[in-house]
Tab-separated table of C-alpha atoms in Angstrom:
chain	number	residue	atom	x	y	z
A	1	UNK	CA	6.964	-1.221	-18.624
A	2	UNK	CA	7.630	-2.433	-15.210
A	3	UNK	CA	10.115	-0.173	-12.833
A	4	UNK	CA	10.646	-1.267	-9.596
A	5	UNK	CA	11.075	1.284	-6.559
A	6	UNK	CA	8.782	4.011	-7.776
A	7	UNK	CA	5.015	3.543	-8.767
A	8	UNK	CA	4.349	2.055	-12.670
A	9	UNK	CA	1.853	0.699	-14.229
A	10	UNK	CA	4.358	-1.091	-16.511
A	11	UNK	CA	4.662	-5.126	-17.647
A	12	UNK	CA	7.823	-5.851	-19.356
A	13	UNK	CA	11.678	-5.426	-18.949
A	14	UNK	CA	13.235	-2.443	-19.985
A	15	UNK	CA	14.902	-2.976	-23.332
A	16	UNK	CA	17.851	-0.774	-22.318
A	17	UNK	CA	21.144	-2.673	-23.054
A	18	UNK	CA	23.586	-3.139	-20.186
A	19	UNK	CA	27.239	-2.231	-19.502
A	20	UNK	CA	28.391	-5.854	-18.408
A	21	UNK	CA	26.653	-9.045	-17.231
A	22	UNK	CA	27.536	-11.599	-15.076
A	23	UNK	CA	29.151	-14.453	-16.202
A	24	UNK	CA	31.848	-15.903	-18.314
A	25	UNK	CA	33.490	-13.607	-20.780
A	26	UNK	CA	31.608	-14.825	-23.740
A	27	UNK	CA	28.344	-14.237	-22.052
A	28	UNK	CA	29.310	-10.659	-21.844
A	29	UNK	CA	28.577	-9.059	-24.604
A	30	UNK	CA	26.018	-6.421	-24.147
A	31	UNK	CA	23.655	-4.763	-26.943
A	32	UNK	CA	24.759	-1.357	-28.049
A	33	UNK	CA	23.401	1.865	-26.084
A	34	UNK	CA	19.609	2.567	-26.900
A	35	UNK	CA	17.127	4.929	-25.818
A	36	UNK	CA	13.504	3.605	-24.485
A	37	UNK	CA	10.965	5.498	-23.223
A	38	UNK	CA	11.635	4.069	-19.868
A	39	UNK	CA	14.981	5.315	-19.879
A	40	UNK	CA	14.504	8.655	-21.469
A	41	UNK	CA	11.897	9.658	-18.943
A	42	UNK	CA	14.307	8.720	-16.049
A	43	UNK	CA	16.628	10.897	-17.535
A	44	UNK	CA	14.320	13.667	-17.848
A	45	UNK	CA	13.237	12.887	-13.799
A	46	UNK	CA	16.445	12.769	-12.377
A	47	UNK	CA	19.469	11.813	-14.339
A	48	UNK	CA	21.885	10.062	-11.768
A	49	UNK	CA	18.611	7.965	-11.498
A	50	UNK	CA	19.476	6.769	-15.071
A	51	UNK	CA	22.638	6.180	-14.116
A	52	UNK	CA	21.883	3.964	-11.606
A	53	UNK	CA	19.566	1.762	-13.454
A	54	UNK	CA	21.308	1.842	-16.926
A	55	UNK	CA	24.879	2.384	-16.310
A	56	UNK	CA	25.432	0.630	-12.400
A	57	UNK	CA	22.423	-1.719	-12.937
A	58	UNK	CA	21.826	-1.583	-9.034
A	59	UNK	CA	19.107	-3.591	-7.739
A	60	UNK	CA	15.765	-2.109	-6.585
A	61	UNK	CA	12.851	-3.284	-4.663
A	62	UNK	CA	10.179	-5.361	-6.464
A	63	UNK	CA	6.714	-3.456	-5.046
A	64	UNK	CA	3.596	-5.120	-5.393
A	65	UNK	CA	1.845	-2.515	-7.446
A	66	UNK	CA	4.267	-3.178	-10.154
A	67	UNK	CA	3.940	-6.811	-9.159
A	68	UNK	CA	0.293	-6.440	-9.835
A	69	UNK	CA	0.690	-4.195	-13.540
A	70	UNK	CA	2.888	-7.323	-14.765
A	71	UNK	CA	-0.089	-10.085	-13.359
A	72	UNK	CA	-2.697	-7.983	-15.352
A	73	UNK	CA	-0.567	-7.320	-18.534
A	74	UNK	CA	0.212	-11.297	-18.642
A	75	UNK	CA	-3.580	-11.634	-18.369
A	76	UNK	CA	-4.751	-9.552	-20.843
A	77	UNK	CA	-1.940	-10.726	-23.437
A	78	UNK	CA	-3.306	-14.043	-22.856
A	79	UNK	CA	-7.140	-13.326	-23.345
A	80	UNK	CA	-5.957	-12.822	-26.869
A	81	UNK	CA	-4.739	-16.098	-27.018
A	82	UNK	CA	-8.183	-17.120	-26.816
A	83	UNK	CA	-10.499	-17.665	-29.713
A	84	UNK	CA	-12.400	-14.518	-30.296
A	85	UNK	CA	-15.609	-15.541	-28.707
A	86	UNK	CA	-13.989	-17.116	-25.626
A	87	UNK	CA	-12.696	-13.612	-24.717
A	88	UNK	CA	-15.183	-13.151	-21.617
A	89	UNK	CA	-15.004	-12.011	-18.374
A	90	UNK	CA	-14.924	-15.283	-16.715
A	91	UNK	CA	-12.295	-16.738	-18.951
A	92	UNK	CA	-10.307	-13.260	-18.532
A	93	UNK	CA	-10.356	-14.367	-14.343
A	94	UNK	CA	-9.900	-17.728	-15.006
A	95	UNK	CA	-6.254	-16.624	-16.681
A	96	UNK	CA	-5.526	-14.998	-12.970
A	97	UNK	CA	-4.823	-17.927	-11.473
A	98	UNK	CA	-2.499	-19.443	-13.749
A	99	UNK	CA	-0.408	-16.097	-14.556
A	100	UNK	CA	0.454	-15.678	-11.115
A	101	UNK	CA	1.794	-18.931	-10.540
A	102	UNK	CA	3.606	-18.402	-13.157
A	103	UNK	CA	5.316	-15.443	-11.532
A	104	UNK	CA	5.452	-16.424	-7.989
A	105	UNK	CA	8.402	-18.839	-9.462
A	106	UNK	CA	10.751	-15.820	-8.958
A	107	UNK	CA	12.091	-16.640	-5.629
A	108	UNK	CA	11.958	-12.407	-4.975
A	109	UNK	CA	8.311	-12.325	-5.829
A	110	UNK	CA	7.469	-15.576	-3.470
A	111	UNK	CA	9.290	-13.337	-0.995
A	112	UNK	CA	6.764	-10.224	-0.749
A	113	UNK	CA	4.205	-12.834	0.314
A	114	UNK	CA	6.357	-15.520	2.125
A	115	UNK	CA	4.466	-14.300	5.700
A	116	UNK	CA	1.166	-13.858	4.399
A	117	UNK	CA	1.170	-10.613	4.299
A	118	UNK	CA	1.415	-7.046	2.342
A	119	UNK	CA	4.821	-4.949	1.165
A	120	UNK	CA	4.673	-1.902	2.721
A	121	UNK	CA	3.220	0.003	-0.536
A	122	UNK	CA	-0.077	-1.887	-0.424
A	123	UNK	CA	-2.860	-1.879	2.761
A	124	UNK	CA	-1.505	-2.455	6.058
A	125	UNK	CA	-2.556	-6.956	6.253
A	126	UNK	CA	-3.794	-7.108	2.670
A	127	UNK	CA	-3.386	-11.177	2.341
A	128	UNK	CA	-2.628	-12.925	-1.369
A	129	UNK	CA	-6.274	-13.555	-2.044
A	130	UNK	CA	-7.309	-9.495	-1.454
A	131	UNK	CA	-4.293	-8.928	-3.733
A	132	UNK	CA	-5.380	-11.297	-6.355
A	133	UNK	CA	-8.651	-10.000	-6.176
A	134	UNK	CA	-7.821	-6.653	-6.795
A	135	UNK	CA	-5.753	-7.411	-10.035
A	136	UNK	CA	-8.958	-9.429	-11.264
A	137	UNK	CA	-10.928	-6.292	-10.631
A	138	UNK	CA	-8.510	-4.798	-12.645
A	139	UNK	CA	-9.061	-6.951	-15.444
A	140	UNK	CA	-12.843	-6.958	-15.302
A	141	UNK	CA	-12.637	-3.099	-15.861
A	142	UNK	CA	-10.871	-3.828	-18.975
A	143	UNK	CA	-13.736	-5.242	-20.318
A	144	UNK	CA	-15.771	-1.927	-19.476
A	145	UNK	CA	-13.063	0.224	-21.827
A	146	UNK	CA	-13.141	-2.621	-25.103
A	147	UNK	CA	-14.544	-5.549	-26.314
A	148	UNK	CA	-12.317	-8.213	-26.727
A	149	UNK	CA	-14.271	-10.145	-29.015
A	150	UNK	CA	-13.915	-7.772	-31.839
A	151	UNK	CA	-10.348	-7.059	-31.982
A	152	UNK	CA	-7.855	-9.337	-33.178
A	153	UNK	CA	-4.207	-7.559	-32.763
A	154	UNK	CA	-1.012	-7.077	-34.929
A	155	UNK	CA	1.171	-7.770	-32.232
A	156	UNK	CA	1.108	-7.788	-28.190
A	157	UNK	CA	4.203	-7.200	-25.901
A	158	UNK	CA	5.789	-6.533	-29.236
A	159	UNK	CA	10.070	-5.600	-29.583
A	160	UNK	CA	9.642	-1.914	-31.591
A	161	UNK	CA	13.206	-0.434	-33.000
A	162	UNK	CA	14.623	1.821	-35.469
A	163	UNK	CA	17.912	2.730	-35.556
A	164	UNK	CA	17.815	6.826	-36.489
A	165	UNK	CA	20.019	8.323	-39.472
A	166	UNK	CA	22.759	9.836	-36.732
A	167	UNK	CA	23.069	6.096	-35.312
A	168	UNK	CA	20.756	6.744	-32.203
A	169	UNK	CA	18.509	3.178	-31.506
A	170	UNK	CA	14.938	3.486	-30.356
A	171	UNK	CA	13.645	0.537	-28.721
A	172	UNK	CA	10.705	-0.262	-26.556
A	173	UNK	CA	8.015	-2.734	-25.881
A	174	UNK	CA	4.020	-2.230	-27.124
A	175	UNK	CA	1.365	-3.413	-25.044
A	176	UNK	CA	-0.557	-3.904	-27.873
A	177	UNK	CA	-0.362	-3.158	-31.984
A	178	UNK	CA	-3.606	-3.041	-33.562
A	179	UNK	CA	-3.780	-2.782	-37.491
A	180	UNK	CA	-7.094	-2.043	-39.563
A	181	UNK	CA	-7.783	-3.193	-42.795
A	182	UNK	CA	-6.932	-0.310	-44.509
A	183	UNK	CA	-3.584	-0.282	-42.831
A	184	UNK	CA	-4.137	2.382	-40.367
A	185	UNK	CA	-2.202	1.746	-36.671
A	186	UNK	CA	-3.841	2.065	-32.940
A	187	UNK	CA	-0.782	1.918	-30.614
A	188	UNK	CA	-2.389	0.330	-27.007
A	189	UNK	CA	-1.027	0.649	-23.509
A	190	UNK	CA	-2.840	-0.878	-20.393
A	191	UNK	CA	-2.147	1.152	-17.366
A	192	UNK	CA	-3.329	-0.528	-13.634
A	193	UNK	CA	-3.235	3.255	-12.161
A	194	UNK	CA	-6.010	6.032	-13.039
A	195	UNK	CA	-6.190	8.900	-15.925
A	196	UNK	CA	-3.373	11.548	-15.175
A	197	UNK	CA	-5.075	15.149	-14.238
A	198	UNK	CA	-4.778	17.202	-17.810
A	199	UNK	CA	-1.622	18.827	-16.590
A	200	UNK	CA	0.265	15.287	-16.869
A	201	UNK	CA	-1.173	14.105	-19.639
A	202	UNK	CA	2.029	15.312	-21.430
A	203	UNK	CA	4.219	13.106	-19.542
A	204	UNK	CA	1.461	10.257	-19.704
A	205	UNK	CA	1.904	10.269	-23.797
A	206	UNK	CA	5.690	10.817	-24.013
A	207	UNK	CA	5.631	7.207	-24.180
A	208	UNK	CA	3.359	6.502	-26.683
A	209	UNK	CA	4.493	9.166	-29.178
A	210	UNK	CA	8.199	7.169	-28.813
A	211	UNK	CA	5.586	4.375	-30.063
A	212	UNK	CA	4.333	6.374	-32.918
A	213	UNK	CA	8.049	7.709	-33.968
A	214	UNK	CA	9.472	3.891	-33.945
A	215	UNK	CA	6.687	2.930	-35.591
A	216	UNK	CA	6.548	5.839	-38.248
A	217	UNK	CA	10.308	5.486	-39.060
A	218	UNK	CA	10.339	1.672	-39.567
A	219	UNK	CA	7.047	1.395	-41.318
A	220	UNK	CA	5.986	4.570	-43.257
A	221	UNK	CA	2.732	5.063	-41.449
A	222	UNK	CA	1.861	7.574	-38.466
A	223	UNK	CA	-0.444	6.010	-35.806
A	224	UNK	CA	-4.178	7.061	-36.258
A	225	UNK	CA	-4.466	6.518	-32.588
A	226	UNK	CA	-2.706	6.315	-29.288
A	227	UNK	CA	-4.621	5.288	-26.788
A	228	UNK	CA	-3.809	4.589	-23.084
A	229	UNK	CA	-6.571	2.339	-21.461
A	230	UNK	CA	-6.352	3.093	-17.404
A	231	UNK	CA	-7.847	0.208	-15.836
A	232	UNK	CA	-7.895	1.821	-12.053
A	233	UNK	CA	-10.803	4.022	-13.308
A	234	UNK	CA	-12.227	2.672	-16.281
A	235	UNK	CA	-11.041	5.593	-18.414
A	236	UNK	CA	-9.154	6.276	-21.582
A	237	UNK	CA	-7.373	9.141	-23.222
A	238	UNK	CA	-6.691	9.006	-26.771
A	239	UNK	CA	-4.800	11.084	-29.115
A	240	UNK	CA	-3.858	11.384	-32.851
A	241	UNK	CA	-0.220	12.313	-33.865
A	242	UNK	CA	0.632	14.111	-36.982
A	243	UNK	CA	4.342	13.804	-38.994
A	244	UNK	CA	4.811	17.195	-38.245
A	245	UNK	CA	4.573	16.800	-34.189
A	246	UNK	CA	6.704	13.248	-34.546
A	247	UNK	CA	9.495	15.087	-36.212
A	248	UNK	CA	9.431	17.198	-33.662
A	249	UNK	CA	9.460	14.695	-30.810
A	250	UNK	CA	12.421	13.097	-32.872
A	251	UNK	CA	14.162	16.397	-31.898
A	252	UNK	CA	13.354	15.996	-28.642
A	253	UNK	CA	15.041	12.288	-27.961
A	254	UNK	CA	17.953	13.885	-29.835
A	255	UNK	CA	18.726	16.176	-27.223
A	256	UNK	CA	17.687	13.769	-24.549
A	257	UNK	CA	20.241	11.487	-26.134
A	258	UNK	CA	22.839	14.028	-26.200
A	259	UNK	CA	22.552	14.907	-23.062
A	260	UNK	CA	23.134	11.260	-21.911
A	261	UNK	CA	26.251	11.089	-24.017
A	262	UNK	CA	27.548	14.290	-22.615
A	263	UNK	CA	27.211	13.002	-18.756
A	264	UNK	CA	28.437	9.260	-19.628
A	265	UNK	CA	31.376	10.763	-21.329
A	266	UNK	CA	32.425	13.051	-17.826
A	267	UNK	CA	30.489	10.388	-15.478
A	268	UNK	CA	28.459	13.945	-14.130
A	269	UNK	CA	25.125	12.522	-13.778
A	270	UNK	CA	23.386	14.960	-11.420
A	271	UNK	CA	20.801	14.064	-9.085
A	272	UNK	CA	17.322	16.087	-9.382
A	273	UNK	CA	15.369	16.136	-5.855
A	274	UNK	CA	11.358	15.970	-6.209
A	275	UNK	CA	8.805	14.339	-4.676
A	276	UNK	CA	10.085	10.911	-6.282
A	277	UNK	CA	12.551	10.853	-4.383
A	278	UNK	CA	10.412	9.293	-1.282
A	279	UNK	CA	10.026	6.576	-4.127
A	280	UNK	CA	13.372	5.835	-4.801
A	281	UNK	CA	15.436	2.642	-3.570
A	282	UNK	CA	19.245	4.934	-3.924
A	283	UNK	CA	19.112	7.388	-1.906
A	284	UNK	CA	21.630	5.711	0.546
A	285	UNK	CA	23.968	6.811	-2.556
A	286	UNK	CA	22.225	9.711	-3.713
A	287	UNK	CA	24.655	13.193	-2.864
A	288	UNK	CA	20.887	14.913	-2.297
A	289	UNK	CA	20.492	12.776	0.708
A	290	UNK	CA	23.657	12.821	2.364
A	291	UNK	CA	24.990	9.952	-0.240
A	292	UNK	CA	27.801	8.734	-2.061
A	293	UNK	CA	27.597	7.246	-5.268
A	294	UNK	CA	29.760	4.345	-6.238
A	295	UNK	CA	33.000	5.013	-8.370
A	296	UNK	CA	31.846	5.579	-12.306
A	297	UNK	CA	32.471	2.789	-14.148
A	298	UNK	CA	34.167	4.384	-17.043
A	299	UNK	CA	36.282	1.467	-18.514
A	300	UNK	CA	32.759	-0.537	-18.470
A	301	UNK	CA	30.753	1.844	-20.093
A	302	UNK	CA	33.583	2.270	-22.883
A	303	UNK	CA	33.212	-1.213	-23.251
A	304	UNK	CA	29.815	-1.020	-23.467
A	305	UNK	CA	30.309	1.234	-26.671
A	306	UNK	CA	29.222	4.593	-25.185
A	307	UNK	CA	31.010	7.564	-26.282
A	308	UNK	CA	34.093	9.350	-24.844
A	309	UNK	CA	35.213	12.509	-25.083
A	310	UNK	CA	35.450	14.420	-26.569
A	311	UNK	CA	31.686	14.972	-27.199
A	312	UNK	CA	30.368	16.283	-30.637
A	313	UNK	CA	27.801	18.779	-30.675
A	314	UNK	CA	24.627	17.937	-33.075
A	315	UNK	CA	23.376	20.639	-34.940
């Protein structure tokens, strides 16, 4: 899922619901509070980063390497538009073209190449075309990692929920839901970066197991397969979940999510200095650099449907 401000790999909007909009009253209404992998993992980073994304919405930077993870997501969700023998490499470049135009209609994204040139996280006078061309690279090494031909998914970019027994709601967005005939699930993500070393690979399928939990919950089945597809190196990592682990990982959001509810309800959300920071568009605001954020919005996030003291302990 795209994030803007820090590296991603990511394609679609986070499905974390707001505290307000803008607009008349009646366009106001936001979904209730939900947990995405997106989110959670923010949390887990740095959790006055969550608050600034899901609570204050602030605006961040759009960077071109995200920029270029949305181009090749929109392409390959495409190719499977195409009949299954069309799905070549030349009609997966021709699709390039034509996906880009349709995101340079954001007025912010026309803006990172309105003088010809590069943001400041790609090469120093990288032009459109090198840009382009590098995204269709990333594409052709898709085709090095699966055959397009012989898959025909479930679903792609496809809305996953559940909403757990204590009320918690899981949402998120798959890349791609395959489904074999015997009913067995493969749970897809395209990533534009390279394979993780094997100490991150952890944090690479935190994401995917939310995938597998969703999944498991609303349909009775636990993935066969997760598999991440990193396009920046032609490599994949795969892994098979078991009930037994996903139960486990269902603890884990659980105490994610409390935590959450436990620094909306006192607006504490501290800030956690790494090396991500040097990523990060806040830290003008951020108390760890000198910063002050803006005033909590409590009456908002009551609003909003997020909890107030005082705070229940689960067991």
């Amino acid at each position: 899922m795209v994030q803007t401000g820090q590296p991603t790999d990511g394609a679609a909007s986070s499905p974390d619901a707001p505290v307000g909009d803008a607009g008349p009253a009646p366009e106001r209404t936001p979904r209730r509070p939900s947990l995405s992998p997106s989110r959670a993992a923010d949390f887990k980073t740095c959790p006055l980063l969550y608050r600034f994304r899901t609570i204050d919405r602030l605006p961040e930077r759009k960077s071109l390497a995200a920029l270029r993870g949305t181009l090749v997501h929109t392409v390959l969700e495409k190719l499977y538009d195409l009949p299954a023998r069309q799905r070549t490499v030349d009609a997966a470049r021709a699709l390039v073209p034509p996906a880009w135009e349709e995101l340079r209609a954001d007025p912010e994204v026309a803006e990172l190449f309105a003088e010809g040139g590069a943001a400041d996280d790609e090469p120093a006078g990288q032009s459109l075309e090198a840009w382009l061309a590098s995204a269709g690279r990333l594409v052709e090494t898709y085709f090095s990692l699966e055959d397009p031909s012989r898959i025909e998914p479930d679903g792609r970019e496809q809305l996953v929920e559940v909403t757990l027994p204590d009320g918690l709601l899981l949402r998120g967005y798959v890349d791609r839901l395959d489904v074999a005939p015997n009913g067995a699930l493969r749970v897809v993500d395209y990533k534009t970066g390279s394979m993780p070393r094997e100490a991150f690979e952890g944090k690479a399928l935190f994401q995917m197991k939310f995938y597998a939990l969703v999944l498991w919950r609303t349909r009775g089945v636990v993935a066969s397969q997760l598999k991440l597809l990193y396009l920046g190196d032609g490599d994949a990592l795969t892994y098979a979940p078991d009930e037994g682990e996903l139960i486990r990982f269902e603890r884990t959001l659980h105490a994610i999510w409390s935590a959450i509810e436990r620094a909306v309800a006192t607006g504490d959300f501290r800030p956690n200095r790494t090396r991500l920071c040097d990523w990060c568009d806040h830290q003008a605001l951020c108390p760890a650099f000198g910063g002050t954020p803006p005033p909590f919005p409590a009456e908002a996030v009551a609003a909003a449907g997020w909890p107030t003291l005082p705070i229940v302990e689960r067991d």
